[in-house]
Coordinates of N, CA, C and O in Angstrom, one line a residue:
M531 N 126.0 106.8 266.8 CA 125.9 108.1 267.5 C 125.3 109.1 266.6 O 125.7 109.3 265.5
Q532 N 124.3 109.8 267.1 CA 123.7 110.9 266.2 C 124.5 112.1 266.2 O 125.3 112.4 267.1
E533 N 124.4 112.9 265.1 CA 125.1 114.1 264.9 C 124.4 115.2 265.8 O 123.2 115.0 266.2
P534 N 125.1 116.2 266.2 CA 124.5 117.2 267.2 C 123.2 117.8 266.7 O 122.3 118.0 267.6
A535 N 123.0 118.2 265.5 CA 121.8 118.8 265.1 C 120.6 117.9 265.2 O 119.5 118.3 265.5
S536 N 120.8 116.6 265.0 CA 119.6 115.7 265.1 C 119.3 115.2 266.5 O 118.2 114.8 266.8
G537 N 120.3 115.2 267.4 CA 120.1 114.6 268.7 C 119.9 115.5 269.8 O 119.3 115.1 270.8
Y538 N 120.3 116.7 269.7 CA 120.2 117.6 270.9 C 119.5 119.0 270.5 O 119.8 120.0 271.3
T539 N 118.7 119.0 269.5 CA 118.1 120.3 269.2 C 117.1 120.7 270.3 O 116.8 121.9 270.5
W540 N 116.6 119.8 271.1 CA 115.7 120.1 272.2 C 116.3 121.0 273.3 O 115.6 121.6 274.0
I541 N 117.6 121.1 273.3 CA 118.3 121.9 274.4 C 118.3 123.4 274.1 O 118.3 124.2 275.0
E542 N 118.2 123.7 272.8 CA 118.3 125.1 272.5 C 117.3 126.1 273.2 O 117.7 127.2 273.5
P543 N 116.1 125.7 273.4 CA 115.2 126.6 274.1 C 115.5 126.8 275.6 O 115.0 127.8 276.2
L544 N 116.3 125.9 276.2 CA 116.6 126.0 277.6 C 117.6 127.2 277.8 O 118.5 127.3 277.0
E545 N 117.4 128.0 278.8 CA 118.2 129.1 279.1 C 119.4 128.9 280.0 O 120.4 129.5 279.8
A546 N 119.2 128.0 281.0 CA 120.3 127.9 281.9 C 120.3 126.4 282.5 O 119.2 126.0 282.9
Y547 N 121.4 125.8 282.5 CA 121.5 124.4 282.9 C 122.9 124.0 283.1 O 123.9 124.7 282.7
C548 N 123.1 122.8 283.7 CA 124.4 122.2 283.8 C 124.2 120.7 283.8 O 123.4 120.2 284.6
F549 N 124.8 120.0 282.8 CA 124.7 118.6 282.7 C 126.1 118.0 282.9 O 127.0 118.4 282.2
T550 N 126.1 117.1 283.8 CA 127.4 116.5 284.2 C 127.3 115.0 284.2 O 126.4 114.4 284.8
A551 N 128.2 114.3 283.5 CA 128.3 112.9 283.4 C 129.5 112.4 284.2 O 130.6 113.0 284.0
V552 N 129.4 111.5 285.1 CA 130.5 111.0 285.9 C 130.6 109.5 285.7 O 129.6 108.7 285.9
L553 N 131.8 109.0 285.3 CA 132.0 107.6 285.2 C 133.1 107.2 286.2 O 134.1 107.8 286.4
G554 N 132.8 106.0 286.9 CA 133.7 105.5 287.8 C 133.4 105.7 289.3 O 134.1 105.2 290.2
L555 N 132.2 106.4 289.6 CA 131.7 106.5 290.9 C 130.3 106.0 291.0 O 129.6 106.1 290.0
D556 N 129.9 105.5 292.2 CA 128.5 105.2 292.3 C 127.7 106.4 292.6 O 128.2 107.5 292.9
L557 N 126.4 106.3 292.5 CA 125.4 107.4 292.6 C 125.6 108.1 294.0 O 125.6 109.3 294.0
D558 N 125.6 107.3 295.0 CA 125.7 107.9 296.4 C 127.0 108.7 296.6 O 127.0 109.8 297.2
E559 N 128.1 108.2 296.0 CA 129.3 109.0 296.1 C 129.3 110.3 295.4 O 129.8 111.3 295.9
V560 N 128.7 110.3 294.2 CA 128.5 111.5 293.5 C 127.7 112.5 294.3 O 128.1 113.7 294.4
I561 N 126.6 112.1 294.9 CA 125.8 112.9 295.7 C 126.6 113.5 296.9 O 126.5 114.7 297.2
R562 N 127.3 112.6 297.6 CA 128.1 113.1 298.7 C 129.1 114.2 298.3 O 129.3 115.2 298.9
R563 N 129.8 113.9 297.1 CA 130.8 114.9 296.7 C 130.2 116.2 296.3 O 130.9 117.2 296.2
L564 N 128.9 116.2 296.0 CA 128.2 117.5 295.7 C 127.8 118.2 297.0 O 127.2 119.3 297.0
G565 N 128.0 117.5 298.1 CA 127.7 118.1 299.4 C 126.2 117.8 299.8 O 125.7 118.4 300.7
A566 N 125.6 116.9 299.1 CA 124.2 116.6 299.4 C 124.1 115.2 300.2 O 125.0 114.5 300.3
D567 N 122.9 115.0 300.7 CA 122.6 113.8 301.5 C 122.0 112.7 300.6 O 120.8 112.9 300.1
P568 N 122.7 111.6 300.4 CA 122.1 110.5 299.6 C 120.8 109.9 300.1 O 120.0 109.3 299.4
S569 N 120.6 110.0 301.4 CA 119.4 109.3 302.0 C 118.2 110.1 301.8 O 117.1 109.6 302.0
A570 N 118.3 111.4 301.5 CA 117.1 112.3 301.3 C 117.0 112.6 299.8 O 117.7 113.5 299.3
A571 N 116.3 111.8 299.1 CA 116.2 112.0 297.6 C 114.8 111.8 297.1 O 114.4 110.7 296.7
P572 N 113.9 112.8 297.1 CA 112.6 112.7 296.6 C 112.7 112.6 295.0 O 113.8 112.7 294.5
Q573 N 111.6 112.3 294.4 CA 111.5 112.3 292.9 C 111.1 113.6 292.4 O 110.1 114.2 292.8
R574 N 111.8 114.1 291.4 CA 111.5 115.4 290.7 C 111.9 115.4 289.3 O 112.8 114.7 288.9
T575 N 111.1 116.1 288.5 CA 111.5 116.3 287.1 C 112.6 117.4 287.0 O 112.8 118.2 287.9
F576 N 113.1 117.5 285.8 CA 114.1 118.6 285.6 C 113.5 120.0 285.8 O 114.0 120.8 286.5
D577 N 112.3 120.2 285.3 CA 111.6 121.5 285.5 C 111.3 121.7 287.0 O 111.3 122.9 287.4
E578 N 111.0 120.7 287.7 CA 110.7 120.8 289.2 C 112.0 121.1 290.0 O 111.9 121.6 291.1
C579 N 113.1 120.9 289.3 CA 114.4 121.2 290.0 C 114.9 122.6 289.6 O 116.0 123.0 290.0
F580 N 114.1 123.4 289.0 CA 114.5 124.8 288.6 C 114.9 125.5 289.9 O 114.1 125.6 290.8
W581 N 116.0 126.2 289.8 CA 116.5 127.0 291.0 C 116.2 128.4 290.7 O 116.7 129.0 289.8
A582 N 115.4 129.0 291.5 CA 115.0 130.4 291.4 C 115.8 131.4 292.2 O 115.5 132.5 292.3
A583 N 116.9 130.9 292.7 CA 117.9 131.7 293.4 C 117.4 132.1 294.8 O 118.3 132.4 295.7
Y584 N 116.2 132.1 295.1 CA 115.7 132.5 296.5 C 115.3 131.3 297.3 O 114.9 131.4 298.4
G585 N 115.4 130.1 296.7 CA 115.0 128.9 297.4 C 116.1 127.9 297.3 O 117.2 128.2 296.9
P586 N 115.8 126.7 297.8 CA 116.9 125.6 297.7 C 117.2 125.3 296.3 O 116.4 125.4 295.4
Q587 N 118.4 124.8 296.1 CA 118.9 124.4 294.8 C 118.8 122.9 294.7 O 119.3 122.2 295.6
W588 N 118.2 122.3 293.7 CA 118.0 120.9 293.5 C 118.7 120.4 292.2 O 118.9 121.2 291.3
A589 N 119.1 119.2 292.2 CA 119.7 118.5 291.0 C 119.1 117.2 290.9 O 118.9 116.4 291.9
Q590 N 118.7 116.8 289.7 CA 118.3 115.4 289.3 C 119.6 114.6 289.2 O 120.6 115.1 288.7
V591 N 119.5 113.4 289.7 CA 120.7 112.5 289.6 C 120.2 111.1 289.3 O 119.1 110.7 289.8
G592 N 121.0 110.4 288.5 CA 120.6 109.0 288.2 C 121.6 108.3 287.4 O 122.5 108.9 286.8
I593 N 121.4 107.0 287.2 CA 122.3 106.2 286.4 C 121.8 106.3 285.0 O 120.6 106.0 284.7
V594 N 122.6 106.6 284.0 CA 122.3 106.7 282.6 C 123.5 106.1 281.8 O 124.6 106.6 282.0
D595 N 123.2 105.1 281.0 CA 124.2 104.5 280.2 C 125.5 104.1 280.9 O 126.6 104.3 280.4
G596 N 125.3 103.6 282.1 CA 126.5 103.2 282.9 C 127.3 104.3 283.6 O 128.3 104.0 284.2
G597 N 126.8 105.5 283.6 CA 127.4 106.6 284.3 C 126.4 107.3 285.1 O 125.2 107.0 285.1
V598 N 126.8 108.2 286.0 CA 125.9 109.0 286.8 C 125.7 110.3 286.1 O 126.6 111.0 285.7
L599 N 124.4 110.7 285.9 CA 124.1 112.0 285.3 C 123.6 112.9 286.4 O 122.7 112.6 287.2
V600 N 124.1 114.1 286.4 CA 123.7 115.2 287.3 C 123.1 116.3 286.4 O 123.8 116.8 285.5
A601 N 121.8 116.6 286.6 CA 121.1 117.6 285.7 C 120.6 118.7 286.6 O 119.8 118.5 287.5
E602 N 121.2 119.9 286.4 CA 120.8 121.1 287.2 C 120.1 122.1 286.3 O 120.6 122.5 285.2
H603 N 118.9 122.5 286.6 CA 118.1 123.4 285.9 C 118.4 124.8 286.5 O 117.9 125.1 287.6
N604 N 119.1 125.6 285.8 CA 119.6 126.9 286.3 C 120.6 126.8 287.4 O 120.7 127.6 288.3
G605 N 121.4 125.8 287.3 CA 122.5 125.6 288.3 C 123.8 125.4 287.7 O 124.0 125.4 286.5
W606 N 124.8 125.2 288.5 CA 126.2 125.1 288.1 C 127.1 124.4 289.1 O 128.3 124.3 288.9
R607 N 126.5 123.9 290.1 CA 127.4 123.4 291.2 C 128.3 122.2 290.8 O 129.4 122.1 291.2
A608 N 127.8 121.3 289.9 CA 128.6 120.2 289.5 C 129.8 120.7 288.6 O 130.9 120.2 288.6
E609 N 129.5 121.8 287.8 CA 130.6 122.3 287.0 C 131.7 122.9 287.9 O 132.9 122.6 287.7
E610 N 131.4 123.5 289.0 CA 132.4 124.0 289.9 C 133.1 122.9 290.6 O 134.2 123.0 291.1
A611 N 132.4 121.7 290.8 CA 133.0 120.6 291.5 C 133.7 119.6 290.6 O 134.0 118.5 291.0
A612 N 133.9 119.9 289.3 CA 134.4 118.9 288.3 C 135.7 118.2 288.8 O 135.8 117.0 288.7
E613 N 136.6 119.0 289.3 CA 137.9 118.4 289.8 C 137.6 117.4 290.9 O 138.1 116.3 290.8
S614 N 136.9 117.8 291.9 CA 136.7 116.9 293.1 C 135.8 115.7 292.7 O 136.0 114.6 293.2
L615 N 134.8 115.9 291.8 CA 134.0 114.8 291.3 C 134.9 113.8 290.5 O 134.5 112.6 290.5
S616 N 135.9 114.3 289.9 CA 136.7 113.4 289.0 C 137.8 112.6 289.7 O 138.4 111.8 289.1
V617 N 138.0 112.8 291.0 CA 139.0 112.0 291.7 C 138.6 110.6 291.7 O 137.5 110.2 292.1
G618 N 139.4 109.7 291.1 CA 139.1 108.3 290.9 C 138.0 108.1 289.8 O 137.4 107.0 289.8
A619 N 137.8 109.1 289.0 CA 136.7 109.0 288.0 C 137.0 109.8 286.8 O 138.0 110.5 286.7
R620 N 136.0 109.9 285.9 CA 136.1 110.7 284.7 C 134.8 111.5 284.6 O 133.7 111.0 284.8
V621 N 134.9 112.8 284.3 CA 133.8 113.7 284.3 C 133.8 114.6 283.1 O 134.8 115.1 282.6
A622 N 132.6 114.7 282.5 CA 132.4 115.7 281.4 C 131.2 116.5 281.8 O 130.2 116.0 282.3
C623 N 131.3 117.8 281.7 CA 130.3 118.7 282.2 C 130.1 119.9 281.1 O 131.1 120.4 280.6
F624 N 128.8 120.2 280.9 CA 128.5 121.4 280.1 C 127.6 122.3 280.8 O 126.5 121.8 281.3
F625 N 128.0 123.5 281.0 CA 127.2 124.5 281.7 C 126.8 125.7 280.8 O 127.6 126.1 279.9
R626 N 125.6 126.2 280.9 CA 125.2 127.4 280.2 C 124.3 128.2 281.1 O 123.4 127.7 281.8
N627 N 124.6 129.5 281.2 CA 123.7 130.4 282.0 C 122.8 131.2 281.1 O 122.8 131.1 279.9
V628 N 121.9 132.1 281.8 CA 120.9 132.8 281.1 C 121.5 133.9 280.1 O 120.9 134.4 279.2
R629 N 122.8 134.2 280.3 CA 123.4 135.2 279.5 C 124.3 134.5 278.4 O 125.1 135.1 277.7
A630 N 124.0 133.2 278.2 CA 124.7 132.4 277.2 C 126.2 132.3 277.5 O 127.0 132.0 276.6
V631 N 126.6 132.4 278.7 CA 128.0 132.1 279.1 C 128.0 130.6 279.2 O 127.2 129.9 279.8
M632 N 129.0 130.0 278.5 CA 129.1 128.5 278.4 C 130.5 128.0 278.8 O 131.4 128.7 278.6
H633 N 130.5 126.8 279.3 CA 131.8 126.2 279.7 C 131.6 124.7 279.6 O 130.7 124.1 280.1
F634 N 132.6 124.1 278.9 CA 132.7 122.6 278.8 C 133.9 122.2 279.6 O 135.0 122.8 279.3
V635 N 133.8 121.2 280.5 CA 135.0 120.8 281.3 C 135.1 119.3 281.1 O 134.1 118.6 281.2
Y636 N 136.3 118.8 280.9 CA 136.6 117.4 280.9 C 137.7 117.2 282.0 O 138.8 117.7 281.8
A637 N 137.4 116.4 283.0 CA 138.4 116.1 284.1 C 138.5 114.6 284.3 O 137.5 113.9 284.2
V638 N 139.7 114.2 284.7 CA 140.0 112.8 285.0 C 140.9 112.8 286.2 O 141.9 113.5 286.3
D639 N 140.5 111.9 287.1 CA 141.3 111.7 288.3 C 141.8 113.0 289.0 O 143.0 113.1 289.3
G640 N 140.9 113.9 289.2 CA 141.2 115.1 290.0 C 141.9 116.2 289.2 O 142.3 117.2 289.8
A641 N 142.0 116.1 287.9 CA 142.7 117.1 287.1 C 141.8 117.5 285.9 O 141.3 116.6 285.2
V642 N 141.6 118.8 285.7 CA 141.0 119.3 284.5 C 141.9 119.1 283.3 O 143.0 119.7 283.3
L643 N 141.6 118.2 282.4 CA 142.5 118.0 281.2 C 142.2 119.0 280.1 O 143.1 119.3 279.4
A644 N 140.9 119.3 280.0 CA 140.5 120.2 278.9 C 139.3 121.0 279.2 O 138.4 120.5 279.9
D645 N 139.3 122.3 278.9 CA 138.0 123.1 279.0 C 138.0 124.2 278.0 O 139.1 124.6 277.5
F646 N 136.8 124.7 277.7 CA 136.6 125.7 276.7 C 135.2 126.2 276.7 O 134.3 125.7 277.3
D647 N 135.0 127.3 276.0 CA 133.7 127.9 275.8 C 133.2 127.5 274.4 O 133.7 128.0 273.4
P648 N 132.2 126.6 274.3 CA 131.7 126.1 273.0 C 131.1 127.2 272.2 O 130.9 127.0 271.0
L649 N 130.7 128.3 272.7 CA 130.2 129.4 271.9 C 131.2 130.2 271.2 O 131.1 130.6 270.0
L650 N 132.4 130.4 271.9 CA 133.4 131.3 271.4 C 134.6 130.5 270.8 O 135.4 131.1 270.1
E651 N 134.7 129.2 271.1 CA 135.9 128.5 270.7 C 135.5 127.1 270.1 O 134.4 126.6 270.5
T652 N 136.2 126.6 269.2 CA 135.9 125.3 268.6 C 136.6 124.1 269.2 O 136.3 123.0 268.8
R653 N 137.5 124.4 270.1 CA 138.2 123.3 270.7 C 138.8 123.8 272.1 O 138.9 125.0 272.3
P654 N 139.2 122.9 272.9 CA 139.7 123.2 274.2 C 141.0 124.1 274.1 O 141.8 123.9 273.2
V655 N 141.1 125.1 275.0 CA 142.2 126.0 274.9 C 143.0 126.0 276.2 O 144.0 126.6 276.3
S656 N 142.5 125.3 277.2 CA 143.2 125.2 278.5 C 143.0 123.8 279.1 O 142.2 123.0 278.6
G657 N 143.7 123.6 280.2 CA 143.7 122.4 280.9 C 145.0 121.7 280.8 O 145.9 122.2 280.0
R658 N 145.3 120.6 281.5 CA 146.6 119.9 281.5 C 146.9 119.3 280.1 O 148.0 119.2 279.7
D659 N 145.8 118.9 279.4 CA 146.0 118.2 278.1 C 144.9 118.6 277.1 O 144.1 117.7 276.8
P660 N 144.8 119.8 276.7 CA 143.6 120.2 275.9 C 143.4 119.4 274.6 O 142.3 119.3 274.1
W661 N 144.5 118.8 274.1 CA 144.4 118.0 272.9 C 143.7 116.6 273.1 O 143.4 115.9 272.2
V662 N 143.5 116.2 274.4 CA 142.9 114.9 274.7 C 141.6 114.7 274.0 O 141.2 113.6 273.7
L663 N 140.8 115.8 273.8 CA 139.5 115.7 273.2 C 139.5 115.7 271.7 O 138.4 115.6 271.1
E664 N 140.6 115.9 271.1 CA 140.7 116.1 269.6 C 139.9 115.0 268.8 O 139.1 115.4 268.0
P665 N 140.1 113.7 269.1 CA 139.3 112.7 268.3 C 137.8 112.9 268.5 O 137.0 112.7 267.6
A666 N 137.3 113.3 269.7 CA 135.9 113.4 270.0 C 135.3 114.7 269.3 O 134.1 114.8 269.2
L667 N 136.1 115.6 269.0 CA 135.6 116.9 268.4 C 135.3 116.8 266.9 O 134.6 117.7 266.4
A668 N 135.6 115.7 266.3 CA 135.4 115.5 264.8 C 134.0 115.8 264.4 O 133.1 115.2 264.9
G669 N 133.8 116.7 263.5 CA 132.5 117.0 263.0 C 131.6 117.9 263.8 O 130.4 118.1 263.4
L670 N 132.0 118.3 265.0 CA 131.2 119.2 265.8 C 131.5 120.6 265.5 O 132.6 121.1 265.7
P671 N 130.5 121.4 265.1 CA 130.7 122.7 264.6 C 130.9 123.8 265.7 O 131.5 124.8 265.5
F672 N 130.3 123.6 266.8 CA 130.3 124.6 267.9 C 129.9 126.0 267.3 O 129.3 126.1 266.3
G673 N 130.3 127.1 268.0 CA 130.0 128.4 267.6 C 128.6 128.9 267.7 O 127.8 128.2 268.4
L674 N 128.3 130.0 267.2 CA 127.0 130.7 267.4 C 125.8 129.8 267.1 O 124.8 129.9 267.8
F675 N 125.8 129.0 266.1 CA 124.6 128.3 265.7 C 124.6 126.8 266.1 O 123.6 126.1 265.8
A676 N 125.6 126.4 266.8 CA 125.7 125.0 267.2 C 126.4 124.7 268.5 O 126.7 123.6 268.8
A677 N 126.6 125.7 269.3 CA 127.3 125.5 270.6 C 126.7 124.5 271.5 O 127.4 123.5 271.9
E678 N 125.4 124.6 271.8 CA 124.8 123.8 272.7 C 124.7 122.3 272.2 O 125.1 121.4 273.0
P679 N 124.1 122.1 271.0 CA 124.0 120.7 270.6 C 125.4 120.0 270.4 O 125.6 118.8 270.7
S680 N 126.4 120.8 270.0 CA 127.8 120.3 269.8 C 128.3 119.9 271.2 O 129.0 118.8 271.3
A681 N 128.2 120.8 272.2 CA 128.7 120.5 273.5 C 128.0 119.2 274.1 O 128.7 118.4 274.8
M682 N 126.7 119.1 273.9 CA 126.0 117.9 274.4 C 126.5 116.6 273.7 O 126.7 115.6 274.4
S683 N 126.8 116.7 272.4 CA 127.3 115.6 271.7 C 128.7 115.3 272.2 O 129.1 114.1 272.3
L684 N 129.5 116.3 272.5 CA 130.9 116.0 273.0 C 130.8 115.4 274.4 O 131.5 114.4 274.7
L685 N 129.8 115.8 275.2 CA 129.6 115.1 276.5 C 129.3 113.7 276.3 O 129.9 112.8 277.0
E686 N 128.5 113.4 275.4 CA 128.1 112.0 275.1 C 129.3 111.2 274.5 O 129.6 110.1 274.9
R687 N 130.0 111.8 273.6 CA 131.2 111.1 273.0 C 132.3 110.8 274.0 O 133.0 109.8 273.9
T688 N 132.5 111.7 275.0 CA 133.5 111.4 275.9 C 133.2 110.5 277.1 O 134.1 110.0 277.8
T689 N 131.9 110.3 277.3 CA 131.5 109.5 278.5 C 130.5 108.4 278.1 O 130.4 107.4 278.9
G690 N 129.9 108.4 277.0 CA 128.9 107.4 276.6 C 127.5 107.7 277.2 O 126.5 107.0 277.0
V691 N 127.4 108.8 278.0 CA 126.1 109.1 278.7 C 125.4 110.1 277.7 O 125.8 111.1 277.4
R692 N 124.2 109.6 277.4 CA 123.3 110.4 276.5 C 122.2 111.1 277.4 O 121.5 110.4 278.1
V693 N 122.2 112.4 277.3 CA 121.2 113.2 278.1 C 119.9 113.3 277.1 O 120.1 113.8 276.0
S694 N 118.8 112.8 277.6 CA 117.6 112.9 276.8 C 116.5 113.7 277.5 O 116.4 113.7 278.7
R695 N 115.7 114.4 276.7 CA 114.6 115.2 277.3 C 113.6 114.3 278.0 O 113.1 114.6 279.0
A696 N 113.4 113.1 277.4 CA 112.5 112.1 278.0 C 113.0 111.8 279.5 O 112.1 111.7 280.4
W697 N 114.3 111.5 279.7 CA 114.8 111.2 281.0 C 114.5 112.4 281.9 O 114.1 112.2 283.1
L698 N 114.8 113.6 281.5 CA 114.7 114.8 282.3 C 113.2 115.0 282.7 O 112.9 115.6 283.7
N699 N 112.3 114.7 281.8 CA 110.9 114.9 282.0 C 110.3 113.9 283.0 O 109.2 114.2 283.5
R700 N 110.9 112.8 283.2 CA 110.4 111.8 284.1 C 110.9 112.1 285.5 O 112.1 112.5 285.7
P701 N 110.1 111.9 286.5 CA 110.6 112.1 287.9 C 111.8 111.2 288.1 O 111.8 110.0 287.9
Q702 N 112.9 111.8 288.6 CA 114.1 111.0 288.9 C 114.5 111.4 290.4 O 114.0 112.3 291.0
R703 N 115.5 110.6 290.9 CA 116.0 111.0 292.2 C 116.5 112.4 292.1 O 117.2 112.8 291.2
A704 N 116.2 113.2 293.2 CA 116.6 114.6 293.2 C 117.3 114.9 294.6 O 116.8 114.3 295.6
V705 N 118.3 115.7 294.6 CA 119.0 116.0 295.9 C 119.0 117.5 296.0 O 119.2 118.2 295.0
Q706 N 118.9 117.9 297.3 CA 119.0 119.3 297.6 C 120.5 119.6 297.8 O 121.1 119.0 298.7
L707 N 121.0 120.6 297.1 CA 122.4 120.9 297.3 C 122.5 121.9 298.4 O 121.6 122.6 298.8
P708 N 123.7 121.9 299.1 CA 123.9 122.8 300.2 C 123.8 124.3 299.8 O 124.0 124.6 298.7
P709 N 123.3 125.1 300.8 CA 123.2 126.5 300.4 C 124.5 127.1 300.1 O 125.6 126.7 300.5
L710 N 124.5 128.2 299.2 CA 125.7 128.9 298.9 C 126.1 129.7 300.1 O 125.3 130.2 300.8
H711 N 127.4 130.0 300.2 CA 127.9 130.7 301.3 C 128.1 132.2 300.9 O 128.5 132.5 299.9

């Protein structure tokens, strides 16, 4: 496994995103739990899924390294759904918005076990068992100069799912998420 600085430096120029890895559910079930229709899934790149707030919100979805990856460009819906996505499954999610608000969530079987802000904290501070991620945190610096690549490395370490810019740049299955209420 690569260290955060060498494997995820491509993420730093991105301003807003949410990457979610789900293990234990099939692709269509993940899509349904996000409130989307699995039968309507055109092909789009990550950039084509950019949500401009005045139009529909899209997410790329696909099988990566034996798990389901949900990639939202300027979105957060999977982060909000981490608990429900994790019922009967395991979920790791990293969200960042344009104001550098960040949130990492690790949920298993309907419960958030650990969550924290990788910019302001070096380890989980809340959840049912915040210490569960302790072995996976080894060597990850987090903080001002390494929050994003460290959080992406943690997502990979906890799920085995590696998010790559090459995958995001290729057209993947995309789903339109339901409108916000």
